[in-house]
DNA sequence: CAGTATCCGATTAGATACTG
DNA sequence: CAGTATCTAATCGGATACTG
């Protein structure tokens, strides 16, 4: 059994779209921020406390990108202590099930992923394609 | 109606796990590569043709990372023209539904995402928090 | 409070050439 | 065929200081 190539040999669905989807939520903090916006509009200051480990600069960066991508909305209120609220758009909200599925997946495979973390921190060292003694 | 904060005010599910899940499939090409492995084992040379736009170096890099993360497996066959096959592990396969969901999402929102692409290519220019004339 | 400007280190990816 | 080694450009994220 040298070629157990099962399933379809060529294509099924175009993967390319998913690539773009990934780009939209890729970024160190985007998923987390968006997640907090699922719960309703949030002011910048609140987001800062909700995601304490992020720099303000990066927070705003990620917000901007998600805004450009149509995932979130930014609303300015003409009040004296200036107020700005970020909220998820319909498009952003439509990602909720997928993000939750991702959560569920990650939790379900927590063990394997822990294992992974351990590895990720190491340098991925080179390796030989050294066959186990040619037959 | 200044605070239409609906839904839960605090937490629901920990988002942190999803972050790690995202890390695992984030990377310019990982999703695409993994996707091709869903169809069965693939040799490196085949992957190169399946994902023609990727550099060989980067292809191997991404394969290595996914291997370290337990998503894929690498098997060496002791043959004379050396042969190496990559295939998805159980863990990798378990990502299939989510990746497909991501595909579906991206296709369903193709229009908005096209719009996005247009924007993504531009420089995200600075912007003022300029309120529309204070009341 | 919300946001900008700058500088810098780390990570990422691409190009190219070479090896068993 | 499968893979490594360099070198480089681009992107990303973090720290810090400053503004209306």
Coordinates of C-alpha atoms (C1' of nucleotides) in Angstrom, one line a residue:
Chain A
X1 CA 0.0 0.0 0.0
X2 CA 2.2 2.7 -1.3
X3 CA -0.5 5.2 -2.3
X4 CA -3.4 5.2 0.1
X5 CA -4.6 8.4 -1.5
X6 CA -8.3 8.5 -0.7
X7 CA -11.0 11.0 -1.1
X8 CA -10.9 13.5 -4.0
X9 CA -7.7 13.7 -5.8
X10 CA -8.0 17.3 -6.9
X11 CA -10.5 19.9 -5.7
X12 CA -13.7 20.1 -3.8
X13 CA -14.3 23.6 -2.6
X14 CA -12.1 26.6 -3.4
X15 CA -10.0 27.1 -0.3
X16 CA -9.0 30.6 -1.4
X17 CA -12.1 32.3 0.2
X18 CA -11.2 30.8 3.6
X19 CA -7.8 32.3 3.2
X20 CA -9.3 35.7 3.0
X21 CA -11.6 35.0 5.9
X22 CA -8.5 34.0 7.9
X23 CA -6.8 37.2 7.0
X24 CA -9.7 39.1 8.4
X25 CA -9.5 37.6 11.8
X26 CA -5.8 37.0 11.9
X27 CA -3.8 39.3 14.0
X28 CA -2.6 38.9 17.5
X29 CA -5.7 40.3 19.1
X30 CA -8.5 40.6 16.6
X31 CA -10.5 37.6 17.6
X32 CA -10.4 38.6 21.2
X33 CA -11.5 42.1 20.6
X34 CA -14.2 41.0 18.2
X35 CA -15.3 38.6 20.8
X36 CA -15.8 41.3 23.4
X37 CA -17.8 43.3 20.9
X38 CA -20.1 40.4 20.4
X39 CA -21.4 41.3 23.9
X40 CA -22.4 44.8 22.7
X41 CA -20.8 48.2 22.0
X42 CA -17.7 49.0 24.0
X43 CA -15.8 52.2 24.5
X44 CA -12.1 52.2 23.9
X45 CA -11.3 52.6 27.6
X46 CA -13.4 49.6 28.3
X47 CA -11.7 47.5 25.7
X48 CA -8.4 48.5 27.2
X49 CA -9.5 46.9 30.5
X50 CA -11.1 43.9 28.8
X51 CA -7.8 43.2 26.9
X52 CA -5.3 44.5 29.3
X53 CA -2.2 43.0 27.7
X54 CA -2.6 44.9 24.5
X55 CA -0.9 48.2 23.8
X56 CA -3.2 51.1 23.1
X57 CA -1.5 51.6 19.8
X58 CA -2.0 48.1 18.7
X59 CA -5.5 48.0 20.0
X60 CA -6.4 51.0 17.9
X61 CA -4.6 49.4 14.9
X62 CA -6.5 46.2 15.1
X63 CA -9.8 48.1 15.6
X64 CA -9.0 50.2 12.5
X65 CA -8.3 47.1 10.4
X66 CA -11.4 45.4 11.5
X67 CA -13.3 48.5 10.8
X68 CA -11.8 48.7 7.3
X69 CA -12.8 45.1 6.8
X70 CA -16.3 45.9 7.8
X71 CA -16.3 43.7 10.9
X72 CA -16.8 46.5 13.3
X73 CA -18.3 50.0 13.5
X74 CA -16.9 53.1 15.2
X75 CA -19.3 55.7 16.5
X76 CA -18.4 59.1 17.9
X77 CA -20.6 60.8 20.4
X78 CA -20.5 64.5 20.6
X79 CA -20.2 64.7 24.4
X80 CA -17.9 66.7 26.5
X81 CA -15.7 63.9 27.8
X82 CA -15.3 62.6 24.3
X83 CA -16.8 59.2 23.8
X84 CA -16.3 56.6 21.1
X85 CA -18.0 53.3 20.9
X86 CA -17.0 50.3 18.9
X87 CA -19.5 47.6 18.0
X88 CA -19.7 44.6 15.7
X89 CA -21.4 45.0 12.4
X90 CA -23.7 42.4 10.9
X91 CA -20.8 41.0 9.1
X92 CA -18.7 40.9 12.3
X93 CA -21.6 39.2 14.2
X94 CA -21.9 36.6 11.5
X95 CA -18.4 35.4 12.5
X96 CA -19.6 34.6 16.0
X97 CA -20.6 31.0 15.4
X98 CA -17.3 30.3 13.7
X99 CA -15.3 31.9 16.4
X100 CA -17.2 30.0 19.0
X101 CA -16.6 26.8 17.1
X102 CA -13.0 27.6 17.2
X103 CA -13.2 28.1 20.9
X104 CA -14.9 24.8 21.3
X105 CA -12.4 23.1 19.2
X106 CA -9.5 24.6 21.1
X107 CA -11.0 23.5 24.4
X108 CA -11.8 20.1 23.2
X109 CA -8.2 19.6 22.1
X110 CA -6.7 21.5 25.0
X111 CA -4.3 18.7 25.8
X112 CA -2.9 18.5 22.4
X113 CA -2.7 22.2 22.2
X114 CA -0.9 22.5 25.5
X115 CA 1.6 20.0 24.1
X116 CA 1.8 22.4 21.2
X117 CA 2.6 25.4 23.3
X118 CA 5.4 23.6 24.9
X119 CA 6.8 23.0 21.5
X120 CA 6.1 26.3 20.0
X121 CA 8.4 28.0 22.4
X122 CA 11.4 26.0 21.3
X123 CA 13.4 26.7 18.2
X124 CA 12.3 24.6 15.4
X125 CA 15.6 22.9 14.7
X126 CA 16.7 21.6 11.3
X127 CA 16.2 18.1 10.4
X128 CA 17.6 15.6 7.9
X129 CA 15.4 13.6 5.5
X130 CA 17.4 10.7 6.7
X131 CA 15.6 7.5 5.7
X132 CA 15.8 4.7 8.3
X133 CA 18.4 2.6 6.5
X134 CA 17.6 2.0 2.9
X135 CA 16.0 -1.4 2.4
Chain B
X1 CA -30.6 55.5 23.9
X2 CA -27.0 56.0 24.7
X3 CA -26.2 52.5 26.0
X4 CA -27.9 49.8 24.0
X5 CA -25.6 47.3 25.6
X6 CA -27.4 44.1 25.2
X7 CA -26.5 40.5 25.8
X8 CA -24.1 39.5 28.6
X9 CA -22.2 42.3 30.1
X10 CA -19.1 40.3 31.0
X11 CA -18.1 36.8 29.9
X12 CA -19.5 33.7 28.3
X13 CA -16.8 31.5 27.0
X14 CA -13.1 32.0 27.4
X15 CA -11.9 33.4 24.1
X16 CA -8.3 32.6 24.9
X17 CA -8.5 29.1 23.6
X18 CA -9.7 30.3 20.2
X19 CA -6.6 32.5 20.1
X20 CA -4.4 29.5 20.3
X21 CA -6.5 27.8 17.7
X22 CA -6.0 30.8 15.4
X23 CA -2.3 30.7 16.0
X24 CA -2.3 27.1 14.8
X25 CA -3.9 27.9 11.4
X26 CA -2.6 31.4 11.0
X27 CA 0.2 31.7 8.6
X28 CA 0.0 32.8 5.1
X29 CA -0.5 29.3 3.7
X30 CA -1.3 26.9 6.5
X31 CA -5.0 26.7 5.8
X32 CA -4.5 26.1 2.2
X33 CA -1.9 23.4 2.7
X34 CA -3.9 21.7 5.4
X35 CA -6.9 21.8 3.1
X36 CA -5.1 19.9 0.4
X37 CA -4.0 17.3 3.0
X38 CA -7.7 16.8 3.9
X39 CA -7.9 15.0 0.5
X40 CA -5.2 12.5 1.5
X41 CA -1.5 12.2 1.8
X42 CA 0.6 14.4 -0.5
X43 CA 4.2 14.4 -1.5
X44 CA 6.1 17.6 -1.2
X45 CA 6.4 17.8 -5.0
X46 CA 2.7 17.5 -5.3
X47 CA 2.1 20.2 -2.7
X48 CA 4.4 22.4 -4.7
X49 CA 2.1 22.1 -7.7
X50 CA -1.1 22.4 -5.6
X51 CA 0.1 25.6 -4.0
X52 CA 2.2 27.1 -6.8
X53 CA 2.6 30.5 -5.4
X54 CA 4.5 29.5 -2.3
X55 CA 8.2 29.3 -2.1
X56 CA 9.6 25.9 -1.3
X57 CA 11.3 27.2 1.7
X58 CA 8.1 28.7 3.1
X59 CA 6.2 25.6 2.2
X60 CA 8.5 23.5 4.3
X61 CA 8.5 26.0 7.0
X62 CA 4.7 25.9 7.3
X63 CA 4.7 22.1 7.1
X64 CA 7.2 21.9 9.9
X65 CA 5.2 24.2 12.1
X66 CA 2.0 22.3 11.5
X67 CA 3.8 19.1 12.2
X68 CA 5.1 20.5 15.5
X69 CA 1.6 21.5 16.3
X70 CA 0.4 18.0 15.6
X71 CA -1.8 18.9 12.7
X72 CA 0.0 16.9 10.1
X73 CA 2.4 13.9 9.9
X74 CA 5.5 13.4 7.9
X75 CA 6.4 10.0 6.6
X76 CA 9.6 9.0 5.0
X77 CA 9.7 6.1 2.6
X78 CA 13.0 4.3 2.1
X79 CA 12.9 4.3 -1.7
X80 CA 15.5 5.2 -4.2
X81 CA 14.0 8.3 -5.5
X82 CA 13.5 9.6 -2.0
X83 CA 9.9 10.0 -1.1
X84 CA 8.2 11.9 1.7
X85 CA 4.5 12.1 2.3
X86 CA 2.6 14.6 4.4
X87 CA -0.8 13.8 5.7
X88 CA -3.3 15.3 8.2
X89 CA -3.4 13.8 11.7
X90 CA -6.7 13.2 13.5
X91 CA -6.2 16.6 15.1
X92 CA -5.7 18.2 11.8
X93 CA -8.7 16.5 10.3
X94 CA -10.8 17.7 13.2
X95 CA -10.2 21.2 11.9
X96 CA -11.9 20.4 8.6
X97 CA -15.5 21.4 9.5
X98 CA -14.3 24.7 10.9
X99 CA -12.2 25.5 7.9
X100 CA -15.1 24.6 5.6
X101 CA -17.3 26.8 7.7
X102 CA -14.8 29.5 7.1
X103 CA -14.9 28.8 3.4
X104 CA -18.7 29.0 3.4
X105 CA -18.7 32.2 5.4
X106 CA -16.2 33.8 3.0
X107 CA -18.2 32.8 0.0
X108 CA -21.4 33.9 1.5
X109 CA -19.9 37.3 2.2
X110 CA -17.9 37.5 -1.0
X111 CA -19.2 40.9 -1.8
X112 CA -18.3 42.5 1.4
X113 CA -15.0 40.8 1.3
X114 CA -14.2 42.0 -2.2
X115 CA -14.9 45.4 -0.9
X116 CA -12.4 44.7 1.8
X117 CA -9.7 43.6 -0.5
X118 CA -10.0 46.9 -2.3
X119 CA -9.4 48.6 1.0
X120 CA -6.7 46.3 2.3
X121 CA -4.4 47.3 -0.5
X122 CA -4.6 50.9 0.4
X123 CA -2.6 52.4 3.2
X124 CA -4.7 52.8 6.3
X125 CA -4.4 56.5 6.7
X126 CA -4.6 58.3 10.0
X127 CA -7.8 59.8 11.1
X128 CA -9.0 62.4 13.6
X129 CA -11.6 61.7 16.3
X130 CA -13.3 64.8 14.9
X131 CA -16.9 64.9 16.3
X132 CA -19.5 66.2 13.9
X133 CA -19.7 69.7 15.5
X134 CA -20.3 69.6 19.2
X135 CA -23.9 70.1 20.2
Chain C
dC1 C1' -10.9 60.1 27.0
dA2 C1' -9.4 58.9 22.5
dG3 C1' -5.9 59.2 19.7
dT4 C1' -1.4 60.2 17.0
dA5 C1' 3.8 60.0 16.2
dT6 C1' 8.2 57.7 16.4
dC7 C1' 11.4 54.4 17.1
dC8 C1' 12.7 49.6 17.5
dG9 C1' 12.9 44.5 17.9
dA10 C1' 10.8 40.3 16.4
dT11 C1' 8.7 37.6 13.3
dT12 C1' 7.4 36.4 8.4
dA13 C1' 8.0 35.7 4.1
dG14 C1' 10.3 35.9 -0.5
dA15 C1' 14.5 35.1 -3.7
dT16 C1' 18.3 32.5 -4.8
dA17 C1' 21.8 29.1 -4.6
dC18 C1' 23.3 24.8 -3.1
dT19 C1' 23.3 19.5 -1.2
dG20 C1' 22.7 14.2 -0.7
Chain D
dC1 C1' 13.1 14.5 -4.9
dA2 C1' 13.4 16.7 -0.6
dG3 C1' 15.6 19.7 1.8
dT4 C1' 19.1 23.3 3.8
dA5 C1' 21.5 27.9 4.0
dT6 C1' 21.7 32.9 3.4
dC7 C1' 20.4 37.2 2.8
dT8 C1' 16.8 40.7 2.5
dA9 C1' 12.3 43.2 2.5
dA10 C1' 8.1 43.7 4.6
dT11 C1' 5.0 43.3 8.2
dC12 C1' 3.7 43.1 13.1
dG13 C1' 3.7 44.2 17.6
dG14 C1' 5.5 46.7 21.6
dA15 C1' 7.4 50.9 24.4
dT16 C1' 7.2 55.6 25.1
dA17 C1' 5.9 60.3 24.7
dC18 C1' 2.8 63.7 23.2
dT19 C1' -2.0 66.2 21.7
dG20 C1' -7.0 68.1 21.7

